[in-house]
Amino acid sequence: MNPTTPEHQLFSGEGAWAAFRAWLADQQFSQLVTLVDANTLRYCWPLVQQQLDLAGDPIEMPAGEANKNLHTAATLWRTLMDKGVDRHSLVLNLGGGVVTDMGGFIASTFKRGIPFVHIPTSLLGMVDAAIGGKTGIDLDHTKNIVGTFCKPDALVIDPVFLKTLPLEERRSGFAEMLKHGLVQDDSLWRDLSTLRTFDALDPEYVLRAIAAKIKVVDQDPREGGFRKILNFGHTLGHALESRALQSGVPIRHGEAVAAGMLLEAWLSMTHNRLAWVDWIIIRETIQRFFLPLDFSLLDPDGCMPYVIQDKKNRAGAIRLVMLRRPGKTEWDVEVTQDQIRAALLVYPTLF
Amino acid sequence: MNPTTPEHQLFSGEGAWAAFRAWLADQQFSQLVTLVDANTLRYCWPLVQQQLDLAGDPIEMPAGEANKNLHTAATLWRTLMDKGVDRHSLVLNLGGGVVTDMGGFIASTFKRGIPFVHIPTSLLGMVDAAIGGKTGIDLDHTKNIVGTFCKPDALVIDPVFLKTLPLEERRSGFAEMLKHGLVQDDSLWRDLSTLRTFDALDPEYVLRAIAAKIKVVDQDPREGGFRKILNFGHTLGHALESRALQSGVPIRHGEAVAAGMLLEAWLSMTHNRLAWVDWIIIRETIQRFFLPLDFSLLDPDGCMPYVIQDKKNRAGAIRLVMLRRPGKTEWDVEVTQDQIRAALLVYPTLF
């Protein structure tokens, strides 16, 4: 929002809440409103309400990606109007990626943009969705097709929220941590890929993954070039996620991205970018942490429309991020529809 | 869009189309799509199609402020998806303020922002709506409550389009020209306020009004302070326009702004900012060009909710731009609801 704020005003570690309280007092917002879903209302709101001494009820949106749509956005904009929210009010987005994507979108477009802060409560939110200023909603099952680039005015990271997450949710966020390592931080990748389990994930790894992402997005906030490396695994991952949403049996973002990374690493290998030995380690690591997707999801005809719609494409050509080795990538690599089809068809044979 | 483009890439005057063609060739967009309404499809598209040698049909949105809503936006986003529009495509917005507000909004949020160019065809569009990077749509009769700050990549101004406008449309744009003079360019105000008629408006005045607005918005693109002066006449003007829209008998933006300027000049005078003699000249000038509104529109209870919703307010206090003299203003002046009521009640006695 404010061009004079530092790139990422991050409150994390010990004393994070006290520092954030001081920052809030300093900013003198005319009003604070908090956006939650049913889960964060129950598990996270009591802590935040107490830490920030907030009066009044939060605004609740229906949980889940299926509700990250225009209908929910319209309801929330109306709620902001009813509450007399003005350009000097602050929206606190307390939740996972769905809440922060939606809350960022409605705040960045309400009265042409009002301040907002993300308090991510999921691992995926902390290491990915809440960082970097991408906001968005889905339209007709196409993910984040409508949205803005708009950085939150601040971020509060409290790993205590991770304890409230089911295992599958932590697994989903772990996929993005692996990705941050793979595309940009070889040492993070090595540490994570040698873990036997992510059950008791060390908060230090979470903060390292956050740092890796911030490093990328601060160099290229509007994704003119370099930031595209964060899309590794996402061209096919998003297509699989959209396809699953459309089929009525949604899968988690991280599960889709794990499968996408597997396929895009395979394409990187068959395109002579990635060495065989690196490919084998990546494949083995992903298979250690993630179960195979239902093979019927990888039907090429069903997936292709979503692949073609990808935001990184240009003039109809499909563009991928390819891996050269862990920590080193190449972006805007054009591939044909036939090559994408081959990757989708080869998936069942990788297990 | 692109932070490296000059503040306003403006193509106007002789040779404007040739220069714009050269610019387009230079940018190498992957695709051009044009947004029109029924009026510009009929009266303006043939000229643009020929000048730019465009193939294919434009995208048509329903004409009129009543259609500047979320429903139309959703339809247009879907059309962009269907046409395979990508981040390197260009949206050409050919129309008045409704088309440029809507086209700017959908382009600035599609795939988190794609390039767009405004070709305003109305006087209001040329001197106001298309300049300065405000985009927006209405929600529940509240004007531009959802939108973005996003500058067009270029502007093309061709006064030939003004010949296609009905008199009332030119009158509407003339209100904004008067305002640009009043708030920021005393010499423009003096020239315009001594005209006997705006029937055959000299294109030179149009370009001077554009220059006056550009000067303001380039200093303060996100309306942190100075740019607020452009809202003179708009706190009450917008409320009257919203109220008329809600009543089912919409009035033109400029008519509403003319009434708003009259009332806000009266408030400036009664608040000891504006001298009596300046007030008299302003009143006489507005009455020379604009007819009184239907008095029933100025019902305080009906207008107040819209006044309170105004984007410039802070913490519930109503903030006005006040005139000190032509060319000199003061912004963020707080007034009470009672003072607003008084202005609305005094309106019929000003004629």
XYZ file of C-alpha atoms in Angstrom:
702
model
C 0.000 0.000 0.000
C 2.155 2.728 1.304
C 5.166 3.211 -0.966
C 7.260 4.367 1.995
C 6.824 1.169 4.051
C 9.759 -1.237 3.978
C 9.435 -4.042 1.469
C 8.120 -6.478 4.059
C 7.218 -5.320 7.552
C 7.601 -8.682 9.251
C 6.782 -9.448 12.886
C 8.056 -12.890 13.876
C 9.820 -14.753 16.661
C 9.773 -13.781 20.305
C 8.131 -10.450 21.036
C 6.321 -10.440 17.684
C 2.942 -9.567 19.180
C 4.298 -6.791 21.371
C 6.132 -5.249 18.423
C 3.023 -5.535 16.281
C 0.910 -3.875 19.001
C 3.370 -0.983 19.072
C 3.234 -0.702 15.287
C -0.581 -0.641 15.360
C -0.609 2.096 17.985
C 1.810 4.082 15.871
C -0.294 3.838 12.697
C -3.478 5.209 14.283
C -5.947 3.370 12.092
C -9.488 4.683 12.318
C -10.881 1.165 12.685
C -9.688 -2.462 12.742
C -11.734 -5.232 11.175
C -10.651 -8.866 11.199
C -11.486 -11.437 8.522
C -11.683 -15.080 9.640
C -13.222 -18.354 8.511
C -14.982 -20.901 10.741
C -11.677 -22.619 11.557
C -9.655 -19.566 12.485
C -12.640 -18.125 14.341
C -12.515 -21.172 16.587
C -8.807 -21.896 16.872
C -6.944 -18.627 16.276
C -9.238 -15.669 16.930
C -9.208 -16.055 20.758
C -5.420 -15.666 20.817
C -5.409 -12.699 18.447
C -8.299 -10.984 20.188
C -6.432 -11.276 23.472
C -3.015 -10.288 22.116
C -4.385 -7.228 20.343
C -7.174 -6.462 22.786
C -9.735 -6.292 19.987
C -13.357 -5.397 20.611
C -16.266 -6.561 18.482
C -16.805 -9.604 16.325
C -14.678 -10.537 13.341
C -16.102 -10.865 9.832
C -16.509 -14.528 8.955
C -16.224 -15.847 5.423
C -17.098 -19.419 4.481
C -14.033 -21.684 4.640
C -12.421 -23.356 1.656
C -11.091 -22.612 -1.822
C -14.558 -23.201 -3.315
C -15.647 -19.969 -1.580
C -12.757 -17.839 -2.824
C -15.031 -16.412 -5.470
C -16.770 -13.257 -6.614
C -19.897 -14.003 -4.628
C -17.957 -14.019 -1.350
C -16.021 -10.912 -2.414
C -19.272 -9.001 -3.045
C -20.628 -10.045 0.364
C -17.427 -8.882 2.058
C -17.310 -5.538 0.215
C -20.901 -4.946 1.379
C -19.895 -5.791 4.950
C -17.036 -3.274 4.794
C -19.503 -0.648 3.550
C -21.953 -1.471 6.348
C -19.222 -1.196 8.958
C -18.202 2.237 7.714
C -14.695 1.062 6.827
C -12.700 3.938 5.351
C -9.306 4.344 3.689
C -7.635 4.719 7.061
C -9.083 1.503 8.463
C -7.109 -1.720 8.644
C -8.227 -5.177 7.551
C -6.553 -7.990 9.519
C -6.641 -11.226 7.557
C -6.458 -14.132 9.984
C -6.324 -17.437 8.197
C -4.768 -19.639 5.560
C -4.219 -18.842 1.900
C -7.918 -18.574 1.114
C -8.477 -15.901 3.770
C -5.311 -13.943 2.940
C -5.880 -14.114 -0.855
C -9.488 -13.012 -0.435
C -8.844 -10.462 2.304
C -5.959 -8.957 0.349
C -8.102 -8.743 -2.769
C -11.104 -7.086 -1.162
C -8.914 -4.653 0.805
C -6.759 -3.732 -2.206
C -9.870 -2.910 -4.258
C -12.201 -1.422 -1.603
C -12.279 2.363 -2.095
C -9.327 1.711 -4.457
C -7.220 0.172 -1.731
C -7.137 0.285 2.054
C -4.398 -1.045 4.367
C -4.299 -4.711 5.307
C -2.173 -7.041 7.411
C -1.848 -10.795 7.030
C -1.691 -13.093 10.045
C -1.269 -16.443 8.303
C -2.395 -19.416 10.374
C -1.517 -22.266 8.020
C 1.936 -23.400 7.041
C 1.047 -22.734 3.416
C -0.030 -19.222 4.319
C 3.127 -18.485 6.297
C 5.637 -19.715 3.756
C 3.804 -18.729 0.602
C 0.338 -17.223 0.183
C 0.725 -14.369 2.666
C 4.105 -13.245 1.355
C 4.718 -11.219 -1.762
C 1.582 -9.212 -2.298
C -0.357 -11.450 -4.634
C -4.078 -11.326 -3.974
C -6.781 -13.085 -5.914
C -10.022 -14.938 -6.321
C -11.103 -17.768 -8.608
C -13.581 -17.519 -11.467
C -15.215 -20.617 -12.966
C -12.599 -22.867 -11.317
C -9.687 -20.908 -12.753
C -7.506 -20.087 -9.786
C -6.576 -16.484 -8.968
C -7.608 -15.305 -12.426
C -8.839 -12.035 -10.899
C -6.585 -10.266 -8.427
C -4.027 -7.579 -7.731
C -0.403 -7.125 -6.809
C -0.601 -5.357 -3.468
C 1.722 -5.905 -0.531
C 0.278 -6.235 2.966
C 1.248 -3.364 5.238
C 2.618 -5.931 7.684
C 2.884 -9.665 8.331
C 2.676 -11.400 11.691
C 4.121 -14.917 11.875
C 3.346 -16.991 14.965
C 4.240 -20.695 14.620
C 1.937 -21.503 17.520
C -0.918 -21.593 15.000
C 0.724 -24.529 13.232
C -0.156 -26.731 16.184
C -3.845 -26.316 15.351
C -3.364 -27.744 11.849
C -4.236 -31.251 10.713
C -1.345 -33.256 9.278
C -2.593 -32.882 5.687
C -2.524 -29.120 6.021
C 1.069 -29.132 7.215
C 1.955 -31.467 4.369
C 0.416 -28.986 1.946
C 2.576 -26.130 3.207
C 5.639 -28.336 3.258
C 5.375 -28.662 -0.543
C 5.976 -24.921 -0.905
C 8.909 -25.072 1.494
C 10.485 -27.782 -0.657
C 9.850 -25.584 -3.692
C 11.471 -22.503 -2.145
C 14.536 -24.644 -1.497
C 14.517 -26.200 -4.968
C 14.257 -22.954 -6.883
C 16.385 -20.681 -4.779
C 18.050 -22.071 -1.646
C 20.033 -25.235 -2.164
C 20.968 -25.466 1.501
C 17.310 -25.309 2.605
C 16.522 -27.985 0.009
C 19.281 -30.240 1.317
C 18.108 -29.878 4.903
C 14.457 -30.518 4.070
C 15.065 -33.332 1.610
C 16.953 -35.314 4.217
C 14.186 -35.098 6.819
C 12.462 -38.383 7.490
C 9.199 -36.694 8.462
C 7.729 -33.201 8.727
C 5.543 -34.046 11.729
C 7.458 -31.896 14.170
C 8.698 -29.261 11.825
C 11.335 -27.004 13.309
C 10.066 -23.371 13.214
C 13.542 -22.397 12.070
C 12.882 -24.093 8.703
C 9.658 -22.111 8.406
C 11.494 -18.827 8.921
C 14.189 -19.851 6.419
C 11.524 -20.646 3.823
C 9.881 -17.259 4.457
C 13.251 -15.532 4.061
C 13.864 -17.384 0.780
C 10.540 -16.226 -0.638
C 10.938 -12.631 0.540
C 14.338 -12.512 -1.142
C 12.768 -13.392 -4.474
C 9.675 -11.191 -4.342
C 11.503 -8.097 -3.150
C 13.703 -8.289 -6.239
C 10.746 -8.489 -8.597
C 7.435 -7.595 -6.935
C 5.361 -7.587 -10.126
C 6.759 -10.760 -11.619
C 8.440 -9.160 -14.595
C 11.061 -11.919 -14.669
C 12.974 -13.465 -11.766
C 9.936 -13.950 -9.518
C 8.572 -16.395 -12.055
C 10.878 -19.056 -10.567
C 8.370 -19.348 -7.709
C 5.965 -20.819 -10.231
C 8.002 -23.982 -10.480
C 5.541 -26.872 -10.149
C 2.596 -24.493 -10.441
C 1.794 -24.565 -14.154
C 0.771 -28.209 -13.873
C 0.001 -27.936 -10.161
C -2.616 -25.228 -10.698
C -4.127 -27.145 -13.599
C -4.467 -30.264 -11.426
C -5.907 -28.248 -8.587
C -8.458 -26.543 -10.875
C -9.363 -29.877 -12.449
C -9.926 -31.434 -9.026
C -12.039 -28.456 -7.945
C -14.121 -28.797 -11.080
C -14.540 -32.568 -10.515
C -16.073 -31.848 -7.116
C -13.279 -33.565 -5.159
C -10.833 -30.735 -4.385
C -7.228 -31.541 -3.484
C -4.937 -29.424 -1.337
C -2.743 -26.846 -3.010
C 0.460 -28.475 -1.770
C -0.561 -31.903 -2.990
C -1.181 -30.445 -6.423
C 2.119 -28.551 -6.344
C 4.019 -31.654 -5.251
C 2.633 -33.500 -8.285
C 3.343 -30.448 -10.449
C 6.950 -30.320 -9.238
C 7.353 -33.999 -9.963
C 6.105 -33.539 -13.533
C 7.979 -30.301 -14.183
C 11.181 -31.815 -12.816
C 10.612 -34.735 -15.201
C 10.167 -32.251 -18.057
C 13.327 -30.420 -16.917
C 15.180 -33.729 -17.044
C 13.818 -34.812 -20.428
C 14.615 -31.321 -21.777
C 18.250 -31.796 -20.799
C 18.262 -29.176 -18.062
C 18.216 -31.344 -14.966
C 20.730 -34.135 -14.402
C 19.375 -37.659 -13.969
C 20.801 -37.955 -10.483
C 19.113 -34.725 -9.304
C 15.848 -35.898 -10.821
C 16.052 -39.192 -8.917
C 16.625 -37.399 -5.599
C 13.742 -34.995 -6.241
C 11.447 -37.846 -7.203
C 12.438 -39.882 -4.168
C 11.961 -36.890 -1.832
C 8.525 -35.979 -3.157
C 7.408 -39.596 -2.959
C 8.616 -39.827 0.641
C 6.321 -37.004 1.740
C 3.384 -37.122 -0.703
C 0.993 -39.840 -1.871
C 0.243 -40.189 -5.589
C -2.822 -38.329 -6.881
C -5.804 -40.197 -8.273
C -4.501 -40.994 -11.784
C -7.812 -40.051 -13.418
C -7.125 -36.408 -12.508
C -4.181 -36.355 -14.923
C -6.313 -36.862 -18.006
C -4.656 -34.589 -20.629
C -7.867 -33.362 -22.281
C -9.309 -32.343 -18.933
C -6.150 -30.580 -17.768
C -5.089 -28.813 -20.963
C -7.602 -25.923 -20.862
C -6.272 -24.939 -17.434
C -2.649 -25.224 -18.548
C -3.369 -22.934 -21.509
C -5.052 -20.371 -19.233
C -1.905 -20.060 -17.082
C -0.972 -16.457 -16.288
C 2.666 -16.901 -17.342
C 1.901 -17.858 -20.925
C 2.404 -15.510 -23.826
C 0.601 -15.547 -27.172
C -0.738 -19.051 -26.601
C 2.670 -20.646 -25.992
C 2.980 -22.581 -22.722
C 5.858 -21.407 -20.567
C 7.400 -23.381 -17.752
C 9.970 -22.835 -15.069
C 12.578 -25.553 -15.444
C 15.135 -26.738 -12.919
C 18.812 -26.878 -13.805
C 19.765 -28.197 -10.400
C 18.484 -27.599 -6.867
C 18.747 -23.851 -6.258
C 19.078 -22.954 -9.959
C 16.268 -22.451 -12.468
C 15.412 -21.128 -15.893
C 12.077 -19.439 -16.583
C 9.914 -18.760 -19.656
C 10.931 -22.071 -21.222
C 8.390 -22.786 -23.964
C 6.979 -26.276 -24.203
C 4.396 -27.750 -26.547
C 1.009 -29.153 -25.614
C 2.316 -32.571 -26.661
C 5.140 -32.355 -24.150
C 2.671 -31.449 -21.398
C 0.493 -34.387 -22.449
C 3.491 -36.707 -22.270
C 4.243 -35.590 -18.704
C 0.631 -36.148 -17.612
C 0.617 -39.603 -19.220
C 3.919 -40.613 -17.660
C 2.797 -39.750 -14.109
C 1.396 -43.202 -13.155
C 4.658 -44.836 -14.185
C 6.747 -42.671 -11.834
C 5.606 -44.577 -8.743
C 1.221 -0.646 -15.271
C 4.829 -0.461 -16.220
C 6.757 1.616 -13.679
C 9.189 2.732 -16.387
C 6.549 4.369 -18.602
C 6.332 8.140 -18.371
C 3.635 9.414 -16.036
C 1.156 9.898 -18.847
C 1.894 8.643 -22.350
C -0.437 11.008 -24.140
C -1.198 10.986 -27.866
C -3.126 14.077 -28.898
C -3.325 16.732 -31.604
C -2.257 16.303 -35.192
C -0.478 13.033 -35.921
C -1.826 11.422 -32.741
C -2.989 8.255 -34.488
C 0.237 7.781 -36.432
C 2.287 8.204 -33.264
C 0.030 5.781 -31.404
C 0.359 3.227 -34.228
C 4.138 3.489 -33.960
C 3.941 3.034 -30.179
C 1.756 -0.056 -30.594
C 4.168 -1.582 -33.099
C 6.994 -0.930 -30.688
C 5.270 -2.619 -27.736
C 4.620 -5.907 -29.555
C 1.504 -6.905 -27.657
C 0.484 -10.531 -28.131
C -3.121 -9.524 -28.773
C -5.314 -6.412 -28.883
C -8.897 -6.461 -27.628
C -11.177 -3.431 -27.714
C -13.959 -2.691 -25.245
C -16.900 -0.628 -26.546
C -20.535 0.022 -25.710
C -23.408 0.238 -28.197
C -22.780 3.942 -28.786
C -19.057 3.789 -29.395
C -19.481 0.624 -31.451
C -21.659 2.626 -33.807
C -20.037 6.047 -33.797
C -16.365 5.573 -32.879
C -15.271 2.007 -33.598
C -15.232 2.424 -37.427
C -12.691 5.248 -37.146
C -10.494 3.381 -34.641
C -10.674 0.134 -36.563
C -9.524 1.928 -39.669
C -6.822 4.031 -37.988
C -5.326 1.030 -36.190
C -6.148 -1.551 -38.854
C -7.778 -3.842 -36.280
C -9.122 -7.260 -37.180
C -11.987 -8.989 -35.370
C -14.927 -7.702 -33.407
C -14.692 -5.578 -30.294
C -16.112 -6.689 -26.943
C -19.367 -4.868 -26.263
C -20.576 -4.015 -22.785
C -24.060 -2.633 -22.098
C -24.043 1.187 -22.089
C -24.696 3.341 -19.053
C -23.646 3.797 -15.443
C -26.296 1.302 -14.303
C -24.203 -1.411 -15.963
C -20.899 -0.423 -14.361
C -21.322 -3.228 -11.876
C -19.923 -6.552 -10.748
C -22.185 -8.519 -13.049
C -20.760 -6.800 -16.129
C -17.223 -7.150 -14.767
C -17.670 -10.909 -14.342
C -18.982 -11.233 -17.890
C -16.007 -9.281 -19.239
C -13.417 -11.260 -17.234
C -14.954 -14.445 -18.693
C -14.718 -12.960 -22.192
C -11.025 -12.170 -21.672
C -10.481 -15.771 -20.539
C -12.336 -17.123 -23.581
C -10.269 -14.975 -25.924
C -7.021 -16.256 -24.442
C -5.982 -12.778 -23.301
C -2.622 -12.966 -21.516
C -0.446 -10.571 -19.531
C 1.152 -9.293 -22.720
C -2.163 -8.472 -24.390
C -3.578 -4.959 -24.546
C -7.104 -3.851 -23.717
C -8.199 -0.734 -25.641
C -11.029 1.029 -23.845
C -13.037 3.013 -26.376
C -15.776 5.009 -24.736
C -16.850 7.443 -22.085
C -16.214 7.236 -18.354
C -18.261 4.089 -17.883
C -16.209 2.166 -20.450
C -12.839 3.493 -19.258
C -13.655 2.973 -15.540
C -14.867 -0.556 -16.217
C -12.190 -1.436 -18.785
C -9.456 -0.105 -16.510
C -10.836 -2.094 -13.586
C -11.117 -5.421 -15.379
C -7.700 -5.019 -17.037
C -5.971 -3.975 -13.807
C -7.326 -7.062 -12.000
C -7.260 -9.696 -14.778
C -4.322 -12.027 -14.112
C -3.316 -9.387 -11.529
C -3.048 -6.658 -14.129
C -2.581 -6.485 -17.882
C -1.814 -3.392 -19.996
C -4.613 -1.074 -21.099
C -5.042 2.118 -23.110
C -7.898 4.587 -22.873
C -9.373 6.219 -25.954
C -11.978 8.472 -24.344
C -14.830 9.427 -26.643
C -16.804 11.719 -24.360
C -15.778 15.135 -23.123
C -16.087 13.855 -19.562
C -13.830 10.939 -20.398
C -11.207 13.122 -22.038
C -10.927 15.748 -19.351
C -11.527 13.561 -16.326
C -12.395 9.857 -16.158
C -9.642 8.590 -18.464
C -6.871 10.565 -16.789
C -5.169 9.715 -13.558
C -5.457 5.959 -13.220
C -8.609 5.645 -11.167
C -10.649 2.616 -12.147
C -13.835 1.406 -10.553
C -17.257 -0.124 -10.508
C -20.366 0.589 -8.464
C -21.909 -1.675 -5.826
C -25.487 -1.216 -4.620
C -25.605 2.302 -6.131
C -22.438 3.414 -4.353
C -20.218 4.794 -7.075
C -16.713 3.437 -7.639
C -16.682 1.761 -4.226
C -14.647 -1.098 -5.715
C -11.688 -0.238 -7.899
C -7.956 0.254 -8.239
C -5.363 2.935 -8.809
C -3.762 1.864 -12.066
C -2.549 4.201 -14.801
C -3.345 3.405 -18.410
C -0.269 2.559 -20.465
C -1.298 5.299 -22.900
C -4.070 7.769 -23.692
C -5.295 8.789 -27.128
C -7.247 12.049 -27.348
C -9.090 12.799 -30.593
C -11.561 15.716 -30.331
C -13.318 14.471 -33.471
C -15.300 12.126 -31.219
C -16.839 15.110 -29.448
C -18.872 15.837 -32.579
C -20.777 12.601 -32.050
C -21.949 13.686 -28.589
C -25.392 15.016 -27.699
C -25.406 18.469 -26.104
C -26.171 17.083 -22.618
C -23.087 14.900 -22.770
C -20.876 17.840 -23.627
C -22.472 19.822 -20.829
C -21.614 17.005 -18.436
C -17.936 17.103 -19.371
C -17.888 20.872 -19.239
C -18.651 20.673 -15.483
C -15.311 18.914 -14.912
C -13.492 21.478 -17.052
C -14.933 24.245 -14.882
C -13.817 22.290 -11.813
C -10.246 21.829 -13.077
C -10.107 25.575 -13.537
C -11.680 26.336 -10.156
C -9.385 24.106 -8.135
C -6.137 24.554 -9.931
C -5.985 26.853 -12.967
C -7.406 30.314 -12.430
C -6.707 31.381 -15.999
C -8.645 28.398 -17.401
C -11.497 29.236 -15.014
C -11.553 32.853 -16.167
C -11.626 31.863 -19.844
C -14.374 29.273 -19.353
C -16.497 31.327 -16.985
C -16.735 34.138 -19.510
C -17.955 31.893 -22.344
C -21.549 32.507 -23.308
C -22.021 28.921 -24.498
C -20.060 25.693 -24.740
C -21.769 24.560 -27.956
C -18.705 24.906 -30.134
C -16.081 24.256 -27.539
C -12.569 25.096 -28.672
C -10.408 21.909 -28.518
C -7.685 24.082 -27.029
C -9.725 24.401 -23.817
C -10.074 20.622 -23.716
C -6.303 20.161 -23.911
C -5.765 22.821 -21.241
C -8.202 21.047 -18.923
C -6.390 17.740 -19.546
C -3.055 19.393 -18.773
C -4.471 20.847 -15.537
C -5.640 17.424 -14.363
C -2.416 15.657 -15.342
C -0.464 18.240 -13.367
C -2.393 17.346 -10.223
C -2.444 13.556 -10.529
C 1.223 13.241 -11.419
C 2.091 14.969 -8.147
C -0.032 12.612 -6.075
C -1.115 9.496 -7.991
C -2.627 7.657 -4.998
C -4.487 10.619 -3.539
C -2.482 10.884 -0.346
C -3.142 14.622 -0.166
C -2.983 17.219 -2.950
C -4.959 15.169 -5.483
C -7.958 15.409 -3.193
C -8.596 18.910 -4.587
C -10.059 17.207 -7.664
C -12.885 16.029 -5.437
C -14.252 19.553 -5.143
C -17.977 19.300 -5.846
C -17.830 15.519 -5.705
C -18.707 14.750 -2.082
C -22.200 16.111 -2.631
C -22.090 15.494 -6.383
C -21.514 11.754 -5.950
C -24.214 11.553 -3.294
C -26.717 13.233 -5.621
C -25.691 11.004 -8.504
C -26.035 7.838 -6.362
C -29.387 9.019 -5.044
C -30.661 9.655 -8.576
C -29.414 6.241 -9.713
C -31.209 4.629 -6.785
C -34.413 6.544 -7.553
C -34.444 5.046 -11.047
C -33.999 8.398 -12.826
C -30.228 8.728 -13.246
C -28.667 12.133 -13.844
C -25.435 12.826 -15.672
C -22.209 12.972 -13.688
C -21.518 16.556 -14.715
C -24.984 17.730 -13.745
C -24.471 16.207 -10.311
C -20.999 17.733 -10.020
C -22.277 21.157 -11.060
C -24.857 21.008 -8.251
C -22.176 19.645 -5.908
C -19.827 22.531 -6.775
C -22.612 25.017 -6.182
C -23.307 23.567 -2.726
C -19.658 23.119 -1.764
C -18.861 26.655 -2.911
C -21.753 27.821 -0.716
C -20.284 25.854 2.199
C -16.853 27.358 1.436
C -18.409 30.817 1.562
C -20.400 30.199 4.756
C -17.234 28.710 6.345
C -15.383 31.959 5.677
C -13.050 30.532 3.068
C -14.522 31.913 -0.124
C -15.225 35.620 -0.608
C -18.814 36.650 -1.322
C -17.898 38.136 -4.689
C -16.206 34.923 -5.850
C -19.220 32.920 -4.682
C -21.550 35.135 -6.717
C -19.488 34.676 -9.879
C -19.310 30.905 -9.382
C -23.043 30.711 -8.760
C -23.835 32.851 -11.778
C -21.511 30.802 -14.015
C -22.900 27.421 -12.947
C -26.449 28.702 -13.417
C -25.600 29.973 -16.902
C -24.600 26.502 -18.083
C -26.627 24.096 -15.913
C -30.309 23.737 -15.085
C -31.389 23.161 -11.478
C -31.806 19.542 -10.377
C -35.189 18.193 -9.338
C -35.380 19.551 -5.772
C -36.713 16.253 -4.400
C -33.300 14.683 -5.062
C -31.775 16.925 -2.400
C -33.697 15.361 0.452
C -31.137 15.228 3.310
C -32.202 11.849 4.735
C -31.929 10.245 1.316
C -28.537 11.781 0.525
C -26.787 11.423 3.883
C -25.937 7.693 3.699
C -24.059 8.352 0.445
C -22.255 11.365 1.866
C -21.112 9.288 4.850
C -19.839 6.518 2.538
C -17.539 8.968 0.707
C -14.026 7.598 0.138
C -12.344 10.744 1.492
C -13.885 10.528 4.956
C -11.930 9.404 7.982
C -13.310 7.813 11.139
C -16.869 8.875 10.321
C -16.077 12.589 9.956
C -17.164 14.144 6.650
C -14.332 15.840 4.800
C -14.770 18.386 2.057
C -12.573 20.231 -0.354
C -13.239 23.934 0.117
C -12.462 26.802 -2.220
C -10.470 29.804 -1.012
C -10.666 31.518 -4.373
C -10.640 30.281 -7.984
C -7.411 28.293 -8.392
C -6.840 27.850 -4.651
C -8.312 25.179 -2.367
C -8.055 23.542 1.015
C -8.722 19.814 1.486
C -9.746 17.548 4.386
C -11.941 20.266 5.882
C -14.251 18.536 8.350
C -17.907 19.480 8.299
C -20.834 18.175 10.326
C -23.861 16.329 9.039
C -25.938 19.353 10.027
C -23.867 21.610 7.800
C -24.360 19.205 4.884
C -28.095 19.160 5.617
C -28.177 22.945 5.581
C -26.519 23.040 2.146
C -28.989 20.527 0.719
C -31.908 22.498 2.162
C -30.639 25.824 0.859
C -30.291 24.564 -2.739
C -33.776 25.531 -3.992
C -33.268 29.088 -2.748
C -30.100 29.568 -4.804
C -31.993 29.940 -8.066
